Coordinates of C-alpha atoms in Angstrom, one line a residue:
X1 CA 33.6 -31.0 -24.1
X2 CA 33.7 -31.2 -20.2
X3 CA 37.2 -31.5 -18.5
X4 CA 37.7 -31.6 -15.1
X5 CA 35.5 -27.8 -14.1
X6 CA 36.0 -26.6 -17.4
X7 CA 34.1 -26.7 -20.8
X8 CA 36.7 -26.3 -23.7
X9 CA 36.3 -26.4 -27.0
X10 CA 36.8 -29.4 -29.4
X11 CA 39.1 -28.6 -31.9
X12 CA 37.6 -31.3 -34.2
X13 CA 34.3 -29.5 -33.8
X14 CA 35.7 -25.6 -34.1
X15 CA 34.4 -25.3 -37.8
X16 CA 31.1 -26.5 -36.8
X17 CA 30.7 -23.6 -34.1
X18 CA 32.0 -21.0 -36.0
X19 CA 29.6 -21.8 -39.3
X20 CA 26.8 -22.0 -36.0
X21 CA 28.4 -18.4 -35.0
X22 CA 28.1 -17.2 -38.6
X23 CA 24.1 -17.8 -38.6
X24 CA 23.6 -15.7 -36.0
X25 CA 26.2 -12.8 -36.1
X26 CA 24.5 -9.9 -37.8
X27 CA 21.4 -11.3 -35.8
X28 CA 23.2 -9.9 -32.8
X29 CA 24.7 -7.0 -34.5
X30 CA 21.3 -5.4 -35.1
X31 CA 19.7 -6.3 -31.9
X32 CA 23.0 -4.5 -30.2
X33 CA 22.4 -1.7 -32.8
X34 CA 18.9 -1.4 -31.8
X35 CA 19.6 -1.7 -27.9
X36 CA 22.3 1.1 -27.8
X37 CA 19.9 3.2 -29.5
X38 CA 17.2 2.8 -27.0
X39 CA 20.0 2.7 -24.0
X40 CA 21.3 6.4 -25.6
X41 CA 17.9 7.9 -26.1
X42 CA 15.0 6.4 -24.1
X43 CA 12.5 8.4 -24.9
X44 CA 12.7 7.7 -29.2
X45 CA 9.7 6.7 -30.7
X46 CA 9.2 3.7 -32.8
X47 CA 9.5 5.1 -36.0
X48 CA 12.8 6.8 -35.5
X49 CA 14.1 4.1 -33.3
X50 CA 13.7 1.7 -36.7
X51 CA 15.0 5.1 -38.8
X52 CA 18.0 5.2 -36.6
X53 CA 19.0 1.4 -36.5
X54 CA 19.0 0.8 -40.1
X55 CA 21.4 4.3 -40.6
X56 CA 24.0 2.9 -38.2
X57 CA 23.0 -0.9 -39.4
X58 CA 24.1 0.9 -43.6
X59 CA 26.9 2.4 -41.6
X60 CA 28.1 -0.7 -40.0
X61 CA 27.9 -2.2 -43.5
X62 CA 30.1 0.3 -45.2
X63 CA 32.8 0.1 -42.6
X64 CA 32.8 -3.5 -41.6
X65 CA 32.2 -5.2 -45.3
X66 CA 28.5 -6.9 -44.1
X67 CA 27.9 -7.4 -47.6
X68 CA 23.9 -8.4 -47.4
X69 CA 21.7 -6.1 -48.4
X70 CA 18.8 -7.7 -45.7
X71 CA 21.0 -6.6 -43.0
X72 CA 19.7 -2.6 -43.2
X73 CA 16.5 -4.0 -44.9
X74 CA 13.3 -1.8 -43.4
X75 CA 10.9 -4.8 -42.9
X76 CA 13.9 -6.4 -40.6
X77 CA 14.5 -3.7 -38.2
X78 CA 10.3 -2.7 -38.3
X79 CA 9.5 -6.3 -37.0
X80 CA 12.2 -6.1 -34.6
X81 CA 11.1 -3.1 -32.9
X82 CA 7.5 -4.1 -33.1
X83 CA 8.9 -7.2 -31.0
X84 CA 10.7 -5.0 -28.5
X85 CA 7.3 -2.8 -27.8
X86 CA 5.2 -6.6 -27.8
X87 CA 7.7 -7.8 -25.4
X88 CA 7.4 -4.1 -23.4
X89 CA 11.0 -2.9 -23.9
X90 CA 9.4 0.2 -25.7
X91 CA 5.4 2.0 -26.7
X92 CA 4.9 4.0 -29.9
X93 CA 5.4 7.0 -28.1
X94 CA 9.2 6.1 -26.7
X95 CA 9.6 5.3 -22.8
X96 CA 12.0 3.1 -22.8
X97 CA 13.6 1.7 -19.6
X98 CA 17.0 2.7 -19.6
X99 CA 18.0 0.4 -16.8
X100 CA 17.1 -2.4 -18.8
X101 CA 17.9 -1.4 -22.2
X102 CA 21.4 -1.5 -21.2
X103 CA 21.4 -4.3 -19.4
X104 CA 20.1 -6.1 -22.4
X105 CA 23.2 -4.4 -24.6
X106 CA 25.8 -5.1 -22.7
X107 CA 25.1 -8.8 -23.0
X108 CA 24.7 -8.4 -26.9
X109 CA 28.4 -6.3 -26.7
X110 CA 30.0 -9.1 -25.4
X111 CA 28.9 -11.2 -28.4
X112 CA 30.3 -8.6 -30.9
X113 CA 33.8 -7.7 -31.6
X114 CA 35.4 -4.4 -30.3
X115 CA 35.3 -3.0 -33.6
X116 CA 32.2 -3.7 -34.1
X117 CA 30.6 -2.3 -30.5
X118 CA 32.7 0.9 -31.2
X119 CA 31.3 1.9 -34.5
X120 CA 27.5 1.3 -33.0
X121 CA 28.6 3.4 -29.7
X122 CA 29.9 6.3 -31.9
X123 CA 26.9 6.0 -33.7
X124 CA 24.9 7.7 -31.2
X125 CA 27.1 10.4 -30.2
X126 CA 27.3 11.0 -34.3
X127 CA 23.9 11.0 -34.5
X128 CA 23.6 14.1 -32.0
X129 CA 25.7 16.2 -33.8
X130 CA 24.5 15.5 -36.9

């Protein structure tokens, strides 16, 4: 609701937003997975761009208790990159625009919890090593 400049929340409608919130959380947690992959590594081609996501989407899993199995699922993360190269954020071959990439995830970071944007940050430097 509207007061004065501000928008604040109604309390009597908190529970509505936060089932709202709910619907759309690990929405946003896999498009920030897939984004900081592409922001870390530009040039990663399709296949291991989907690869990648769905190893630190298992990972976020484990450590965060996302207990739903379609939140790593293959044909979720492969029709989400095949949106991101329709859309032109990335080709087969990997040129991603690194400017824009990480533009794009550090909208979707602000929409996750800390704990949750620090296990997909480490993810990449993890992923390096390994």
């Amino acid at each position: 609701m509207l007061v004065g400049d501000e928008v604040q929340i109604n309390p009597n409608r908190s529970r509505t937003l936060q089932l709202l919130a709910a619907g759309v959380r690990e929405t946003v947690q896999r498009y920030a997975i897939t984004f900081w992959q592409l922001s870390a590594n530009p040039s990663i081609n399709r296949g291991t761009l989907e690869r990648e996501s769905r190893t630190v989407a298992q990972r976020l899993s484990v450590l965060h208790g996302i207990n739903a199995p379609e939140f790593f699922d293959k044909a979720v993360f492969t029709s989400l990159v095949l949106t991101l190269r329709d859309e032109g954020y990335i080709s087969d071959t990997g040129d991603a625009d690194a400017t824009e990439t990480i533009k794009v995830y550090q909208m979707l970071a602000d929409l996750v919890t800390s704990d949750v944007r620090l296990t997909i940050e480490s993810s990449a430097s993890q992923d390096a090593v390994s």
